[in-house]
mmCIF file of C-alpha atoms in Angstrom:
data_model
loop_
_atom_site.group_PDB
_atom_site.id
_atom_site.type_symbol
_atom_site.label_atom_id
_atom_site.label_comp_id
_atom_site.label_asym_id
_atom_site.label_seq_id
_atom_site.Cartn_x
_atom_site.Cartn_y
_atom_site.Cartn_z
ATOM 1 C CA MET A 421 37.543 10.434 32.277
ATOM 2 C CA PHE A 422 37.894 9.677 28.575
ATOM 3 C CA ASN A 423 41.269 9.988 26.954
ATOM 4 C CA GLY A 424 40.923 11.210 23.390
ATOM 5 C CA SER A 425 44.159 9.521 22.334
ATOM 6 C CA ARG A 426 42.712 6.011 22.646
ATOM 7 C CA THR A 427 42.310 4.148 19.385
ATOM 8 C CA TYR A 428 39.700 1.621 18.505
ATOM 9 C CA SER A 429 40.822 -1.983 18.498
ATOM 10 C CA PRO A 430 38.664 -4.421 16.539
ATOM 11 C CA LEU A 431 39.680 -7.276 18.886
ATOM 12 C CA PRO A 432 37.898 -8.011 22.159
ATOM 13 C CA SER A 433 39.666 -6.692 25.271
ATOM 14 C CA SER A 434 40.996 -10.114 26.272
ATOM 15 C CA LEU A 435 42.502 -10.660 22.837
ATOM 16 C CA SER A 436 43.785 -7.111 22.445
ATOM 17 C CA SER A 437 45.798 -7.355 25.660
ATOM 18 C CA ARG A 438 47.413 -10.557 24.372
ATOM 19 C CA ALA A 439 48.003 -8.990 20.980
ATOM 20 C CA SER A 440 49.640 -5.914 22.479
ATOM 21 C CA SER A 441 51.876 -8.016 24.692
ATOM 22 C CA SER A 442 53.044 -10.102 21.752
ATOM 23 C CA SER A 443 54.896 -8.813 18.757
ATOM 24 C CA LEU A 444 51.868 -8.876 16.422
ATOM 25 C CA PRO A 445 51.448 -5.823 14.208
ATOM 26 C CA ALA A 446 48.431 -3.647 15.001
ATOM 27 C CA ALA A 447 45.378 -4.480 12.909
ATOM 28 C CA PRO A 448 44.481 -1.767 10.419
ATOM 29 C CA ARG A 449 41.572 0.277 11.551
ATOM 30 C CA ARG A 450 38.576 0.080 9.241
ATOM 31 C CA PRO A 451 37.053 3.465 8.455
ATOM 32 C CA PRO A 452 33.372 3.799 9.400
ATOM 33 C CA ARG A 453 30.899 3.067 6.651
ATOM 34 C CA ALA A 454 29.379 6.047 4.953
ATOM 35 C CA LEU A 455 25.669 6.277 5.441
ATOM 36 C CA PRO A 456 23.814 5.689 2.180
ATOM 37 C CA ARG A 457 21.791 8.538 0.819
ATOM 38 C CA HIS A 458 18.209 7.839 1.822
ATOM 39 C CA SER A 459 16.659 10.480 -0.387
ATOM 40 C CA SER A 460 16.517 8.256 -3.468
ATOM 41 C CA LEU A 461 15.129 5.329 -1.462
ATOM 42 C CA LEU A 462 12.578 7.564 0.246
ATOM 43 C CA ALA A 463 11.580 9.027 -3.107
ATOM 44 C CA GLN A 464 11.008 5.536 -4.479
ATOM 45 C CA TYR A 465 8.851 4.516 -1.523
ATOM 46 C CA SER A 466 6.904 7.757 -1.453
ATOM 47 C CA SER A 467 6.076 7.511 -5.155
ATOM 48 C CA LEU A 468 5.126 3.863 -4.611
ATOM 49 C CA PHE A 469 2.733 4.665 -1.780
ATOM 50 C CA GLU A 470 1.268 7.678 -3.585
ATOM 51 C CA SER A 471 0.196 5.342 -6.370
ATOM 52 C CA TYR A 472 -2.031 3.361 -3.970
ATOM 53 C CA THR A 473 -5.452 4.437 -2.793
ATOM 54 C CA GLU A 474 -6.214 4.758 0.899
ATOM 55 C CA GLY A 475 -8.295 1.584 0.756
ATOM 56 C CA GLU A 476 -5.444 -0.396 -0.793
ATOM 57 C CA ILE A 477 -3.035 0.786 1.912
ATOM 58 C CA ARG A 478 -5.539 -0.157 4.641
ATOM 59 C CA GLN A 479 -5.928 -3.593 3.047
ATOM 60 C CA LEU A 480 -2.136 -4.028 2.961
ATOM 61 C CA ILE A 481 -1.750 -3.038 6.613
ATOM 62 C CA SER A 482 -4.576 -5.330 7.742
ATOM 63 C CA ALA A 483 -3.047 -8.239 5.804
ATOM 64 C CA LEU A 484 0.342 -7.639 7.446
ATOM 65 C CA VAL A 485 -1.212 -7.418 10.916
ATOM 66 C CA GLU A 486 -3.161 -10.619 10.262
ATOM 67 C CA ARG A 487 -0.007 -12.454 9.122
ATOM 68 C CA TYR A 488 1.825 -11.238 12.198
ATOM 69 C CA SER A 489 -0.917 -12.340 14.602
ATOM 70 C CA GLN A 490 -1.149 -15.752 12.899
ATOM 71 C CA ALA A 491 2.616 -16.205 13.240
ATOM 72 C CA MET A 492 2.525 -15.207 16.914
ATOM 73 C CA ASN A 493 -0.477 -17.468 17.685
ATOM 74 C CA SER A 494 1.139 -20.472 16.025
ATOM 75 C CA GLY A 495 4.166 -20.187 18.311
ATOM 76 C CA GLY A 496 6.400 -18.502 15.774
ATOM 77 C CA HIS A 497 8.288 -15.394 16.743
ATOM 78 C CA GLU A 498 8.966 -14.064 13.273
ATOM 79 C CA LEU A 499 6.866 -13.090 10.338
ATOM 80 C CA PRO A 500 6.793 -15.634 7.527
ATOM 81 C CA LEU A 501 8.990 -13.886 4.989
ATOM 82 C CA PHE A 502 8.356 -16.166 2.038
ATOM 83 C CA PRO A 503 4.708 -17.035 1.431
ATOM 84 C CA LYS A 504 3.812 -20.146 -0.505
ATOM 85 C CA ALA A 505 4.523 -19.975 -4.212
ATOM 86 C CA GLY A 506 0.876 -20.763 -4.940
ATOM 87 C CA ASN A 507 -0.326 -17.705 -3.040
ATOM 88 C CA ARG A 508 2.193 -15.533 -4.831
ATOM 89 C CA MET A 509 0.925 -16.710 -8.208
ATOM 90 C CA LYS A 510 -2.692 -16.099 -7.178
ATOM 91 C CA ARG A 511 -1.854 -12.537 -6.170
ATOM 92 C CA ALA A 512 0.004 -11.963 -9.434
ATOM 93 C CA ARG A 513 -2.970 -13.162 -11.478
ATOM 94 C CA ALA A 514 -5.382 -11.107 -9.364
ATOM 95 C CA ARG A 515 -3.337 -7.961 -9.927
ATOM 96 C CA HIS A 516 -3.702 -8.127 -13.689
ATOM 97 C CA LYS A 517 -7.441 -8.608 -14.088
ATOM 98 C CA PRO A 518 -8.822 -6.040 -16.525
ATOM 99 C CA CYS A 519 -11.230 -3.340 -15.434
ATOM 100 C CA ALA A 520 -14.706 -4.863 -15.099
ATOM 101 C CA LEU A 521 -18.101 -4.339 -13.481
ATOM 102 C CA LYS A 522 -18.754 -6.418 -10.332
ATOM 103 C CA GLU A 523 -21.705 -6.571 -7.993
ATOM 104 C CA LEU A 524 -22.389 -7.265 -4.346
ATOM 105 C CA GLU A 525 -25.571 -7.394 -2.296
ATOM 106 C CA VAL A 526 -25.224 -5.130 0.766
ATOM 107 C CA SER A 527 -27.495 -3.483 3.304
ATOM 108 C CA VAL A 528 -28.081 0.252 3.019
ATOM 109 C CA SER A 529 -26.343 0.749 6.394
ATOM 110 C CA GLU A 530 -23.173 -0.896 5.027
ATOM 111 C CA LEU A 531 -22.913 1.733 2.274
ATOM 112 C CA GLY A 532 -21.565 4.251 4.778
ATOM 113 C CA LEU A 533 -23.825 7.110 3.692
ATOM 114 C CA GLY A 534 -25.324 7.665 7.159
ATOM 115 C CA TYR A 535 -28.649 5.855 6.607
ATOM 116 C CA GLU A 536 -29.903 3.231 9.051
ATOM 117 C CA SER A 537 -31.820 0.592 7.146
ATOM 118 C CA ASP A 538 -32.018 -3.180 6.915
ATOM 119 C CA GLU A 539 -33.003 -3.077 3.251
ATOM 120 C CA THR A 540 -30.513 -4.586 0.839
ATOM 121 C CA VAL A 541 -29.425 -3.179 -2.497
ATOM 122 C CA LEU A 542 -27.398 -4.555 -5.359
ATOM 123 C CA PHE A 543 -24.218 -2.468 -5.303
ATOM 124 C CA ARG A 544 -22.287 -2.528 -8.580
ATOM 125 C CA TYR A 545 -18.677 -1.369 -8.558
ATOM 126 C CA CYS A 546 -15.619 -1.221 -10.820
ATOM 127 C CA SER A 547 -12.584 -3.347 -10.136
ATOM 128 C CA GLY A 548 -9.416 -4.267 -12.016
ATOM 129 C CA THR A 549 -6.293 -2.783 -13.530
ATOM 130 C CA CYS A 550 -5.862 -0.470 -16.469
ATOM 131 C CA ASP A 551 -2.368 -1.408 -17.614
ATOM 132 C CA ALA A 552 -3.477 -1.683 -21.241
ATOM 133 C CA ALA A 553 -4.854 1.883 -21.144
ATOM 134 C CA VAL A 554 -1.542 3.593 -20.248
ATOM 135 C CA ARG A 555 -1.019 6.601 -22.519
ATOM 136 C CA ASN A 556 1.927 8.917 -23.192
ATOM 137 C CA TYR A 557 0.460 11.301 -20.593
ATOM 138 C CA ASP A 558 0.724 8.603 -17.902
ATOM 139 C CA LEU A 559 4.312 7.710 -18.833
ATOM 140 C CA SER A 560 5.378 11.373 -18.895
ATOM 141 C CA LEU A 561 3.657 12.150 -15.602
ATOM 142 C CA LYS A 562 5.365 9.176 -13.956
ATOM 143 C CA SER A 563 8.754 10.366 -15.214
ATOM 144 C CA VAL A 564 8.215 13.955 -14.038
ATOM 145 C CA ARG A 565 7.098 12.708 -10.612
ATOM 146 C CA SER A 566 10.115 10.422 -10.258
ATOM 147 C CA LYS A 567 12.385 13.416 -10.910
ATOM 148 C CA ARG A 568 10.547 15.210 -8.091
ATOM 149 C CA ARG A 569 9.369 18.038 -10.317
ATOM 150 C CA ILE A 570 5.832 17.560 -8.968
ATOM 151 C CA ARG A 571 5.958 17.286 -5.200
ATOM 152 C CA LYS A 572 2.930 18.553 -3.351
ATOM 153 C CA GLU A 573 0.037 17.771 -5.662
ATOM 154 C CA LYS A 574 -1.585 14.368 -5.445
ATOM 155 C CA VAL A 575 -1.635 13.023 -8.964
ATOM 156 C CA ARG A 576 -1.930 9.480 -10.262
ATOM 157 C CA ALA A 577 0.451 8.486 -12.991
ATOM 158 C CA ARG A 578 -1.750 5.683 -14.254
ATOM 159 C CA PRO A 579 -5.358 5.305 -15.367
ATOM 160 C CA CYS A 580 -7.952 4.173 -12.842
ATOM 161 C CA CYS A 581 -10.834 1.726 -13.198
ATOM 162 C CA ARG A 582 -13.849 3.979 -12.570
ATOM 163 C CA PRO A 583 -17.561 4.139 -13.446
ATOM 164 C CA LEU A 584 -18.315 5.714 -16.823
ATOM 165 C CA SER A 585 -22.054 5.798 -16.111
ATOM 166 C CA TYR A 586 -24.311 5.028 -13.162
ATOM 167 C CA ASP A 587 -27.456 2.936 -12.623
ATOM 168 C CA ASP A 588 -30.841 4.461 -11.923
ATOM 169 C CA ASP A 589 -31.493 6.094 -8.565
ATOM 170 C CA VAL A 590 -31.944 3.781 -5.554
ATOM 171 C CA SER A 591 -34.920 4.298 -3.213
ATOM 172 C CA PHE A 592 -35.398 2.718 0.224
ATOM 173 C CA LEU A 593 -37.047 3.111 3.640
ATOM 174 C CA ASP A 594 -34.824 3.702 6.642
ATOM 175 C CA ALA A 595 -35.301 2.217 10.118
ATOM 176 C CA TYR A 596 -37.672 5.115 11.008
ATOM 177 C CA ASN A 597 -39.943 4.581 7.938
ATOM 178 C CA ARG A 598 -38.576 7.611 6.098
ATOM 179 C CA TYR A 599 -38.248 7.343 2.331
ATOM 180 C CA TYR A 600 -34.938 8.249 0.664
ATOM 181 C CA THR A 601 -33.626 8.288 -2.896
ATOM 182 C CA VAL A 602 -29.885 8.173 -3.602
ATOM 183 C CA ASN A 603 -28.447 8.922 -7.032
ATOM 184 C CA GLU A 604 -25.181 7.791 -8.623
ATOM 185 C CA LEU A 605 -24.840 4.897 -6.183
ATOM 186 C CA SER A 606 -24.093 1.892 -8.388
ATOM 187 C CA ALA A 607 -21.946 1.738 -11.477
ATOM 188 C CA LYS A 608 -23.584 0.814 -14.788
ATOM 189 C CA GLU A 609 -20.483 0.770 -16.979
ATOM 190 C CA CYS A 610 -16.780 0.738 -16.081
ATOM 191 C CA GLY A 611 -13.749 1.982 -17.920
ATOM 192 C CA CYS A 612 -10.202 3.234 -17.508
ATOM 193 C CA VAL A 613 -10.113 6.971 -16.821
#
């Protein structure tokens, strides 16, 4: 079967037979590469993904799937690795918009609260970053998390753009003519918490 005394030759078999028949010295054998420690890389990625919300991760995955399907439909067999510089700049500007109140007109069914209704409501929500609101607490928490002192708890090491107060209650009729009132639905004022 296998003879344990065989040594690895970096040359293909056709070349190694010629090399052994000639008077060439044997090529030095390169030691195998040591595997890099993945714990630090995994720690970096895990802390990166813990800083995102579930919605942001879903948005990232859907964008990647969309890019992949566009590349495959256009005849390409690889993902476009380098997007246009213009798109990159747009994303960079979008990432640094301050926390602000935004609004969107949606149907009651689209709110995901389990009500079936065609009525529309003005849904106000908070969006933006809170980089200017980073405090010593946030910096210290980020440092402690990076040193893996906090492992199991889900904590955010940066302030979030959240509602500080809510609009008045919203009332509507569902598809079966039942009357409902929902409180704390739309944001009235946003801030970094």
